[in-house]
Short mmCIF file of C-alpha atoms in Angstrom, two decimals:
data_model
loop_
_atom_site.label_atom_id
_atom_site.label_comp_id
_atom_site.label_asym_id
_atom_site.label_seq_id
_atom_site.Cartn_x
_atom_site.Cartn_y
_atom_site.Cartn_z
CA MET K 30 5.64 14.20 16.00
CA THR K 31 8.85 13.39 14.14
CA SER K 32 11.86 11.23 14.94
CA THR K 33 15.50 12.07 14.56
CA LEU K 34 16.77 12.18 10.98
CA THR K 35 18.31 8.85 10.08
CA SER K 36 19.75 7.29 6.94
CA THR K 37 18.24 4.13 5.59
CA ALA K 38 20.17 1.19 4.29
CA SER K 39 21.77 1.57 0.86
CA PRO K 40 19.53 0.22 -1.83
CA ARG K 41 20.55 -3.05 -3.35
CA ALA K 42 20.40 -3.92 -7.01
CA ALA K 43 21.24 -6.88 -9.17
CA THR K 44 24.97 -6.97 -10.04
CA ALA K 45 27.07 -8.84 -12.49
CA ASP K 46 27.92 -11.45 -9.84
CA ARG K 47 24.24 -11.64 -8.69
CA PRO K 48 22.19 -11.45 -11.85
CA LEU K 49 18.41 -11.49 -11.82
CA PRO K 50 16.69 -14.85 -12.11
CA ARG K 51 15.40 -15.44 -15.56
CA ALA K 52 11.76 -15.10 -14.50
CA LEU K 53 12.43 -11.69 -13.01
CA ALA K 54 14.61 -10.49 -15.92
CA ARG K 55 11.51 -10.70 -18.06
CA MET K 56 9.71 -8.23 -15.75
CA LEU K 57 10.27 -4.82 -17.37
CA SER K 58 7.50 -2.89 -15.70
CA LEU K 59 5.14 -3.17 -12.75
CA ASP K 60 2.33 -4.30 -15.02
CA ASP K 61 4.39 -7.25 -16.09
CA PHE K 62 4.19 -8.63 -12.55
CA GLU K 63 0.44 -8.61 -12.70
CA ALA K 64 0.31 -10.83 -15.78
CA ALA K 65 2.81 -13.24 -14.20
CA ALA K 66 0.98 -13.34 -10.89
CA ARG K 67 -2.28 -14.16 -12.64
CA LYS K 68 -0.70 -17.31 -13.97
CA ARG K 69 0.88 -18.28 -10.61
CA LEU K 70 -1.88 -17.52 -8.09
CA PRO K 71 -5.14 -19.44 -7.74
CA ARG K 72 -8.01 -17.57 -9.28
CA PRO K 73 -9.71 -16.67 -5.93
CA ILE K 74 -6.43 -15.27 -4.42
CA PHE K 75 -5.55 -13.30 -7.52
CA GLY K 76 -9.15 -12.07 -7.71
CA TYR K 77 -8.97 -10.81 -4.15
CA VAL K 78 -5.83 -8.78 -4.88
CA ALA K 79 -6.94 -7.45 -8.24
CA GLY K 80 -10.61 -6.94 -7.36
CA ALA K 81 -12.38 -3.66 -6.62
CA ALA K 82 -15.95 -2.66 -5.73
CA GLU K 83 -19.10 -2.98 -7.81
CA ASP K 84 -18.61 -1.64 -11.38
CA ASN K 85 -14.93 -0.80 -11.02
CA GLN K 86 -15.56 2.89 -11.74
CA SER K 87 -13.05 4.08 -9.13
CA LEU K 88 -10.53 1.43 -10.14
CA ARG K 89 -10.61 2.65 -13.76
CA GLY K 90 -10.81 6.30 -12.70
CA ASN K 91 -7.58 6.00 -10.66
CA ARG K 92 -5.63 5.13 -13.80
CA GLN K 93 -7.43 7.54 -16.04
CA ALA K 94 -6.67 10.47 -13.74
CA PHE K 95 -2.91 10.08 -14.46
CA ALA K 96 -3.58 10.02 -18.23
CA ASP K 97 -5.34 13.34 -17.92
CA TYR K 98 -2.04 15.06 -17.27
CA SER K 99 0.87 15.52 -19.64
CA PHE K 100 4.36 16.73 -18.87
CA SER K 101 5.79 20.12 -19.98
CA PRO K 102 9.50 19.37 -19.67
CA ARG K 103 12.37 21.79 -19.53
CA VAL K 104 15.49 21.16 -21.69
CA LEU K 105 19.21 21.99 -21.62
CA VAL K 106 19.28 21.69 -17.84
CA ASP K 107 22.27 20.09 -16.15
CA VAL K 108 20.65 17.10 -14.46
CA SER K 109 23.81 15.24 -13.64
CA ARG K 110 23.31 15.82 -9.89
CA ARG K 111 19.76 14.41 -9.66
CA THR K 112 18.56 12.61 -6.58
CA GLN K 113 15.19 11.25 -5.56
CA GLN K 114 16.02 11.03 -1.86
CA THR K 115 13.10 12.31 0.21
CA GLU K 116 12.72 13.38 3.82
CA LEU K 117 9.52 12.27 5.53
CA PHE K 118 8.72 12.65 9.24
CA GLY K 119 12.41 13.06 10.13
CA ARG K 120 13.66 10.19 8.08
CA ARG K 121 15.47 10.12 4.73
CA TYR K 122 14.22 7.61 2.19
CA ALA K 123 15.88 6.59 -1.01
CA SER K 124 12.83 7.33 -3.21
CA PRO K 125 9.54 9.24 -2.86
CA PHE K 126 7.43 6.10 -2.79
CA GLY K 127 6.69 3.18 -0.44
CA ILE K 128 4.68 -0.01 -0.15
CA ALA K 129 1.00 0.44 0.73
CA PRO K 130 -0.71 -1.84 3.29
CA MET K 131 -2.29 -4.97 1.75
CA GLY K 132 -4.32 -7.50 3.67
CA ILE K 133 -3.65 -11.24 3.63
CA SER K 134 -0.42 -10.80 1.65
CA ALA K 135 0.79 -14.11 3.16
CA LEU K 136 -1.66 -15.89 0.91
CA SER K 137 0.05 -14.45 -2.16
CA ALA K 138 3.62 -15.24 -1.14
CA TYR K 139 5.09 -17.31 1.70
CA ARG K 140 5.47 -14.94 4.70
CA GLY K 141 4.36 -12.19 2.33
CA ASP K 142 4.18 -9.34 4.91
CA ILE K 143 7.79 -10.01 5.97
CA VAL K 144 8.91 -10.35 2.32
CA LEU K 145 7.44 -6.94 1.53
CA ALA K 146 8.85 -5.23 4.68
CA ARG K 147 12.30 -6.72 4.29
CA ALA K 148 12.53 -5.72 0.63
CA ALA K 149 11.41 -2.16 1.44
CA ARG K 150 13.94 -1.79 4.23
CA ALA K 151 16.78 -3.11 2.02
CA GLN K 152 15.82 -0.72 -0.69
CA GLY K 153 15.47 2.29 1.60
CA ILE K 154 11.78 2.92 1.39
CA PRO K 155 8.97 2.48 3.94
CA ALA K 156 6.47 -0.38 3.96
CA ILE K 157 3.14 -0.31 5.80
CA LEU K 158 1.94 -3.51 7.43
CA SER K 159 -1.81 -4.08 7.07
CA GLY K 160 -4.02 -4.58 10.05
CA THR K 161 -5.62 -7.50 8.17
CA SER K 162 -2.31 -9.29 7.81
CA LEU K 163 -1.68 -12.92 8.74
CA ILE K 164 1.69 -12.54 10.43
CA PRO K 165 1.97 -10.98 13.93
CA LEU K 166 3.07 -7.39 13.82
CA GLU K 167 5.84 -8.19 16.31
CA ASP K 168 7.41 -10.68 13.87
CA VAL K 169 7.32 -8.20 10.99
CA ILE K 170 9.03 -5.30 12.78
CA ARG K 171 11.64 -7.69 14.20
CA GLU K 172 12.55 -8.61 10.65
CA ALA K 173 12.24 -5.10 9.26
CA PRO K 174 12.66 -2.26 11.83
CA GLY K 175 11.16 1.00 10.58
CA THR K 176 8.01 -0.62 9.17
CA TRP K 177 4.81 1.35 9.65
CA PHE K 178 1.68 -0.22 11.09
CA GLN K 179 -1.80 0.37 9.59
CA ALA K 180 -4.79 -0.24 11.88
CA TYR K 181 -8.46 -0.66 11.29
CA LEU K 182 -10.08 0.68 14.45
CA PRO K 183 -11.91 -2.01 16.49
CA GLY K 184 -15.44 -1.31 17.61
CA ASP K 185 -14.91 -0.05 21.14
CA PRO K 186 -12.47 2.21 22.97
CA GLN K 187 -10.93 -0.50 25.14
CA ARG K 188 -10.01 -2.58 22.11
CA ILE K 189 -8.67 0.51 20.38
CA ASP K 190 -6.49 1.36 23.36
CA ALA K 191 -5.19 -2.22 23.58
CA LEU K 192 -4.29 -2.39 19.91
CA VAL K 193 -2.54 0.96 19.95
CA GLU K 194 -0.59 -0.06 23.05
CA ARG K 195 0.39 -3.37 21.40
CA ALA K 196 1.87 -1.53 18.39
CA ARG K 197 3.77 0.86 20.66
CA ARG K 198 5.22 -1.94 22.72
CA ALA K 199 6.31 -3.79 19.59
CA GLY K 200 8.43 -0.79 18.54
CA TYR K 201 6.35 0.84 15.78
CA GLU K 202 6.95 4.55 15.49
CA THR K 203 4.38 5.33 12.74
CA LEU K 204 0.71 4.44 13.11
CA VAL K 205 -1.60 4.68 10.12
CA LEU K 206 -5.34 4.76 10.78
CA THR K 207 -7.47 3.69 7.78
CA VAL K 208 -10.82 5.47 8.12
CA ASP K 209 -12.75 4.76 4.90
CA ILE K 210 -14.34 1.46 6.00
CA PRO K 211 -17.38 2.23 8.16
CA VAL K 212 -18.97 -0.84 6.58
CA SER K 213 -17.74 -3.65 4.35
CA ALA K 214 -17.69 -2.84 0.64
CA ASN K 215 -19.71 -4.61 -2.00
CA ARG K 216 -16.85 -6.63 -3.56
CA GLU K 217 -19.05 -8.82 -5.69
CA ASN K 218 -16.09 -9.25 -8.13
CA ASN K 219 -14.28 -11.20 -5.43
CA VAL K 220 -17.23 -13.51 -5.04
CA ARG K 221 -17.33 -14.14 -8.76
CA THR K 222 -13.68 -15.30 -8.68
CA GLY K 223 -14.41 -17.69 -5.78
CA PHE K 224 -13.03 -15.65 -2.92
CA SER K 225 -15.04 -15.23 0.24
CA THR K 226 -14.60 -13.95 3.77
CA PRO K 227 -14.28 -16.33 5.59
CA LEU K 228 -12.36 -18.34 3.07
CA LYS K 229 -14.45 -21.41 2.37
CA PRO K 230 -12.84 -24.68 1.24
CA SER K 231 -14.45 -25.94 -1.93
CA LEU K 232 -13.82 -28.21 -4.90
CA ARG K 233 -13.23 -25.09 -7.04
CA LEU K 234 -10.65 -23.74 -4.54
CA ALA K 235 -8.92 -27.12 -4.32
CA TRP K 236 -8.78 -27.41 -8.14
CA ASP K 237 -7.34 -23.89 -8.42
CA GLY K 238 -4.63 -24.82 -5.91
CA LEU K 239 -3.81 -28.15 -7.61
CA THR K 240 -3.38 -26.45 -10.93
CA ARG K 241 -0.88 -23.96 -9.39
CA PRO K 242 1.54 -26.41 -7.79
CA ARG K 243 4.24 -23.81 -7.12
CA TRP K 244 1.79 -21.71 -5.06
CA LEU K 245 0.32 -24.84 -3.43
CA ALA K 246 3.59 -26.22 -2.26
CA GLY K 247 5.66 -23.06 -1.87
CA THR K 248 3.05 -20.85 -0.16
CA PHE K 249 -0.02 -22.63 1.17
CA LEU K 250 1.24 -26.01 2.28
CA ARG K 251 4.56 -24.54 3.46
CA THR K 252 2.57 -22.07 5.61
CA LEU K 253 0.40 -24.81 7.05
CA LEU K 254 3.36 -27.02 7.93
CA ALA K 255 5.48 -24.29 9.47
CA HIS K 256 2.84 -22.02 11.09
CA GLY K 257 -0.55 -23.78 11.00
CA MET K 258 -3.80 -22.30 9.65
CA PRO K 259 -3.34 -18.54 9.04
CA HIS K 260 -5.16 -16.24 11.48
CA PHE K 261 -5.89 -12.51 11.30
CA GLU K 262 -3.14 -11.61 13.71
CA ASN K 263 -3.33 -7.80 14.00
CA SER K 264 -6.98 -6.68 14.11
CA PHE K 265 -6.90 -6.61 17.92
CA ALA K 266 -4.44 -6.73 20.78
CA THR K 267 -5.01 -10.46 20.84
CA ARG K 268 -4.95 -13.00 18.04
CA GLY K 269 -7.96 -12.89 15.73
CA ALA K 270 -9.89 -15.63 14.00
CA PRO K 271 -8.48 -18.09 11.47
CA ILE K 272 -9.20 -17.17 7.85
CA VAL K 273 -11.70 -20.07 7.62
CA SER K 274 -13.68 -19.12 10.70
CA SER K 275 -17.27 -17.87 10.50
CA SER K 276 -16.43 -15.38 13.21
CA VAL K 277 -14.19 -13.38 10.85
CA LEU K 278 -17.10 -11.23 9.63
CA ARG K 279 -18.10 -10.46 13.20
CA ASP K 280 -14.58 -9.36 14.04
CA PHE K 281 -14.64 -6.72 11.27
CA SER K 282 -18.04 -5.27 12.05
CA ALA K 283 -19.10 -2.39 14.36
CA ARG K 284 -17.14 0.42 12.75
CA ASP K 285 -20.02 2.56 11.58
CA HIS K 286 -20.09 4.56 14.82
CA LEU K 287 -16.46 5.62 14.78
CA SER K 288 -15.74 9.34 14.76
CA TRP K 289 -13.10 12.00 15.07
CA GLU K 290 -13.37 11.65 18.81
CA HIS K 291 -11.72 8.23 18.50
CA VAL K 292 -8.86 9.86 16.50
CA ALA K 293 -8.43 12.40 19.34
CA ARG K 294 -8.29 9.56 21.85
CA ILE K 295 -5.61 7.80 19.87
CA ARG K 296 -3.59 11.03 19.46
CA ARG K 297 -3.52 11.41 23.24
CA GLN K 298 -2.20 7.83 23.58
CA TRP K 299 0.12 7.47 20.61
CA PRO K 300 3.59 9.05 21.13
CA GLY K 301 4.85 8.61 17.54
CA THR K 302 3.80 9.77 14.08
CA LEU K 303 0.07 9.50 13.49
CA ILE K 304 -1.28 9.33 9.92
CA ILE K 305 -4.90 9.23 8.72
CA LYS K 306 -5.47 7.18 5.54
CA GLY K 307 -8.52 7.40 3.33
CA ILE K 308 -9.00 11.20 3.09
CA LEU K 309 -10.59 12.52 -0.13
CA HIS K 310 -12.48 15.64 1.02
CA PRO K 311 -10.65 18.90 1.86
CA GLN K 312 -12.73 19.40 5.00
CA ASP K 313 -11.59 16.02 6.35
CA ALA K 314 -7.96 17.08 5.77
CA ALA K 315 -8.56 20.15 7.89
CA LEU K 316 -10.18 18.06 10.59
CA ALA K 317 -7.28 15.62 10.57
CA ARG K 318 -4.95 18.56 11.22
CA GLN K 319 -7.22 19.90 13.99
CA HIS K 320 -7.19 16.47 15.73
CA GLY K 321 -3.41 16.22 15.81
CA ALA K 322 -2.53 14.08 12.83
CA ASP K 323 0.99 14.44 11.54
CA GLY K 324 0.00 13.50 7.99
CA ILE K 325 -2.68 12.07 5.76
CA ILE K 326 -2.82 9.62 2.89
CA VAL K 327 -5.23 10.68 0.16
CA SER K 328 -6.75 7.34 -0.95
CA ASN K 329 -9.90 5.68 -2.21
CA HIS K 330 -8.63 2.31 -1.07
CA GLY K 331 -7.52 1.38 -4.61
CA GLY K 332 -11.12 1.49 -5.74
CA ARG K 333 -12.05 -1.25 -3.23
CA GLN K 334 -14.58 0.71 -1.13
CA LEU K 335 -16.99 3.37 -2.41
CA ASP K 336 -17.26 2.76 -6.16
CA GLY K 337 -17.47 6.15 -7.93
CA ALA K 338 -15.31 7.90 -5.31
CA ILE K 339 -13.03 10.59 -6.74
CA SER K 340 -9.53 9.48 -7.69
CA PRO K 341 -6.91 10.60 -5.13
CA LEU K 342 -4.88 12.32 -7.89
CA ARG K 343 -7.87 14.56 -8.74
CA ALA K 344 -8.58 15.18 -5.03
CA LEU K 345 -4.95 16.11 -4.26
CA PRO K 346 -4.96 19.88 -5.04
CA GLY K 347 -8.00 20.61 -2.93
CA VAL K 348 -6.85 18.44 -0.08
CA VAL K 349 -3.36 19.98 -0.04
CA ALA K 350 -4.83 23.45 0.06
CA ALA K 351 -6.89 22.58 3.10
CA ALA K 352 -4.10 20.65 4.85
CA GLY K 353 -2.40 23.77 6.14
CA GLY K 354 1.18 22.54 5.63
CA MET K 355 0.51 19.07 7.07
CA THR K 356 2.25 16.26 5.17
CA VAL K 357 0.03 14.94 2.42
CA MET K 358 0.65 11.55 0.74
CA MET K 359 -1.37 9.52 -1.70
CA ASP K 360 -1.98 5.99 -3.03
CA SER K 361 -4.33 4.28 -5.54
CA GLY K 362 -3.58 3.68 -9.20
CA VAL K 363 0.17 4.35 -9.23
CA ARG K 364 1.95 2.10 -11.78
CA ARG K 365 4.76 4.15 -13.27
CA GLY K 366 7.50 6.57 -12.27
CA SER K 367 5.60 9.17 -14.30
CA ASP K 368 2.63 8.57 -11.96
CA VAL K 369 4.80 9.23 -8.88
CA LEU K 370 6.05 12.51 -10.34
CA LYS K 371 2.56 13.70 -11.34
CA ALA K 372 1.36 13.09 -7.83
CA LEU K 373 4.32 15.09 -6.45
CA ALA K 374 3.64 17.92 -8.87
CA LEU K 375 0.05 18.16 -7.60
CA GLY K 376 1.18 18.51 -3.97
CA ALA K 377 1.88 15.02 -2.59
CA SER K 378 5.03 14.66 -0.52
CA PHE K 379 5.14 10.85 -0.97
CA VAL K 380 3.32 8.10 -2.83
CA PHE K 381 2.42 4.56 -1.88
CA VAL K 382 1.96 1.63 -4.29
CA GLY K 383 0.02 -1.53 -3.44
CA ARG K 384 -1.07 -4.30 -5.81
CA PRO K 385 2.06 -4.35 -8.06
CA PHE K 386 4.34 -5.13 -5.13
CA ASN K 387 1.97 -7.88 -4.00
CA TYR K 388 2.24 -9.40 -7.43
CA ALA K 389 5.97 -9.09 -7.37
CA ALA K 390 6.13 -10.97 -4.05
CA ALA K 391 3.96 -13.72 -5.53
CA VAL K 392 6.19 -14.01 -8.60
CA GLY K 393 9.64 -13.71 -7.02
CA GLY K 394 9.48 -13.37 -3.24
CA GLU K 395 11.76 -10.71 -1.70
CA ALA K 396 13.93 -10.59 -4.85
CA GLY K 397 10.82 -9.91 -6.89
CA VAL K 398 9.77 -7.02 -4.67
CA SER K 399 13.31 -5.59 -4.78
CA HIS K 400 13.27 -5.79 -8.55
CA ALA K 401 9.93 -4.07 -8.75
CA ILE K 402 11.17 -1.28 -6.50
CA GLY K 403 14.23 -0.91 -8.73
CA LEU K 404 12.12 -0.69 -11.87
CA LEU K 405 9.91 2.06 -10.38
CA ARG K 406 13.00 3.89 -9.09
CA ALA K 407 14.70 3.78 -12.50
CA GLU K 408 11.54 5.24 -14.13
CA VAL K 409 11.52 8.10 -11.63
CA ASP K 410 15.19 8.79 -12.31
CA ARG K 411 14.85 8.77 -16.13
CA ASN K 412 11.77 10.96 -16.03
CA MET K 413 13.45 13.45 -13.73
CA ALA K 414 16.34 13.74 -16.17
CA MET K 415 13.97 14.24 -19.13
CA LEU K 416 11.86 16.78 -17.18
CA GLY K 417 14.96 18.86 -16.34
CA ILE K 418 14.91 18.55 -12.55
CA ASN K 419 17.63 17.41 -10.07
CA HIS K 420 15.48 16.89 -6.98
CA VAL K 421 11.95 15.60 -6.51
CA ARG K 422 11.00 18.82 -4.65
CA GLU K 423 11.49 20.61 -7.96
CA MET K 424 8.54 18.65 -9.37
CA GLN K 425 5.93 21.45 -9.50
CA ALA K 426 2.52 21.90 -11.16
CA GLU K 427 4.12 24.12 -13.85
CA LEU K 428 5.60 21.04 -15.35
CA LEU K 429 2.19 19.52 -15.96
CA THR K 430 -0.49 20.30 -18.50
CA ARG K 431 -4.10 19.19 -18.03
CA GLU K 432 -5.40 17.26 -21.05
CA TYR K 433 -9.08 17.70 -21.69
CA PRO K 434 -10.97 15.16 -23.88
CA ARG K 435 -11.92 16.42 -27.29
CA ALA K 436 -15.59 16.81 -28.07
CA GLN K 437 -16.87 14.03 -30.31
#
């Protein structure tokens, strides 16, 4: 299902009368935000955002997949009329990328979920609110209409129905079902950095906070004073457990029996756009189409679930071929405008970026996220010019060359 074509707000950028803060002016790429966030965030919080599963094979593979492709640009093409505006589910967005859902973002930045959603709306791109966020979904869409909601399916049909109805009543038009978490992943790297679920107060955690006074005062204590202990607000139709509660693990269990029948049930109930996130196999793309999904997001959860899972970029061509014209998007490993364009060339209609925008929120709040969006947008624009294209839909596979490693 699609909504009426609408125009988003005009993207904002730093101007001569509103220059970037000095700390943000030093951020020249998305990777720069990661280095800055490492210094600002307590080690357990940064470790949670940066961490992946087991041996990080999928995390590394996501980046390597982009390096396996080189551009074959065209020259002497008039590219003075280039635009990266993209239509998606009846809406026009300013760029072919958006902000992926990220859990507990409000521990990285004060009101982090609202910060991400507001910046995305101001810059004319979509943001997806995570089901494991710490701010009620009603508050987020009130601040940033047009935000998408990503849900992890609860363990029984009644809870599923109630959560879907809650999102509909709140005004969400796009529902994203993440389906690659039948069980919790082995994120031993999080444990090594001191992060646990539930979050356990400890001397180590206290020391990490004390040595990051800007985070301690500006994010954690400010949250406690204004809103109390953070809870998982959007896992169910009712408020979930606080982040320090032992019941958190119980709340996220009982997903191993979920099936395509649950998707069909949601499709009958949900009147808006329905997207399935976490697809890597072509047969699952075909099943998503058969069960009424409007689109899919090819994703391996940023390497945070099944370690060794194929990178979404490598999975794209096969998934697109099986999707039968259904909208195919992707996330995981995107760090440059060149990555966005490579994904589009291999069949994606849109791309989502996660960790870098979380880091940007930690470093500079809404202004930081807006700056990060602007950096990625500028890279897409420059690369389009140098590739010889005027519109992102001209980004085809013929402009890519597959690089094969040389034999040693």
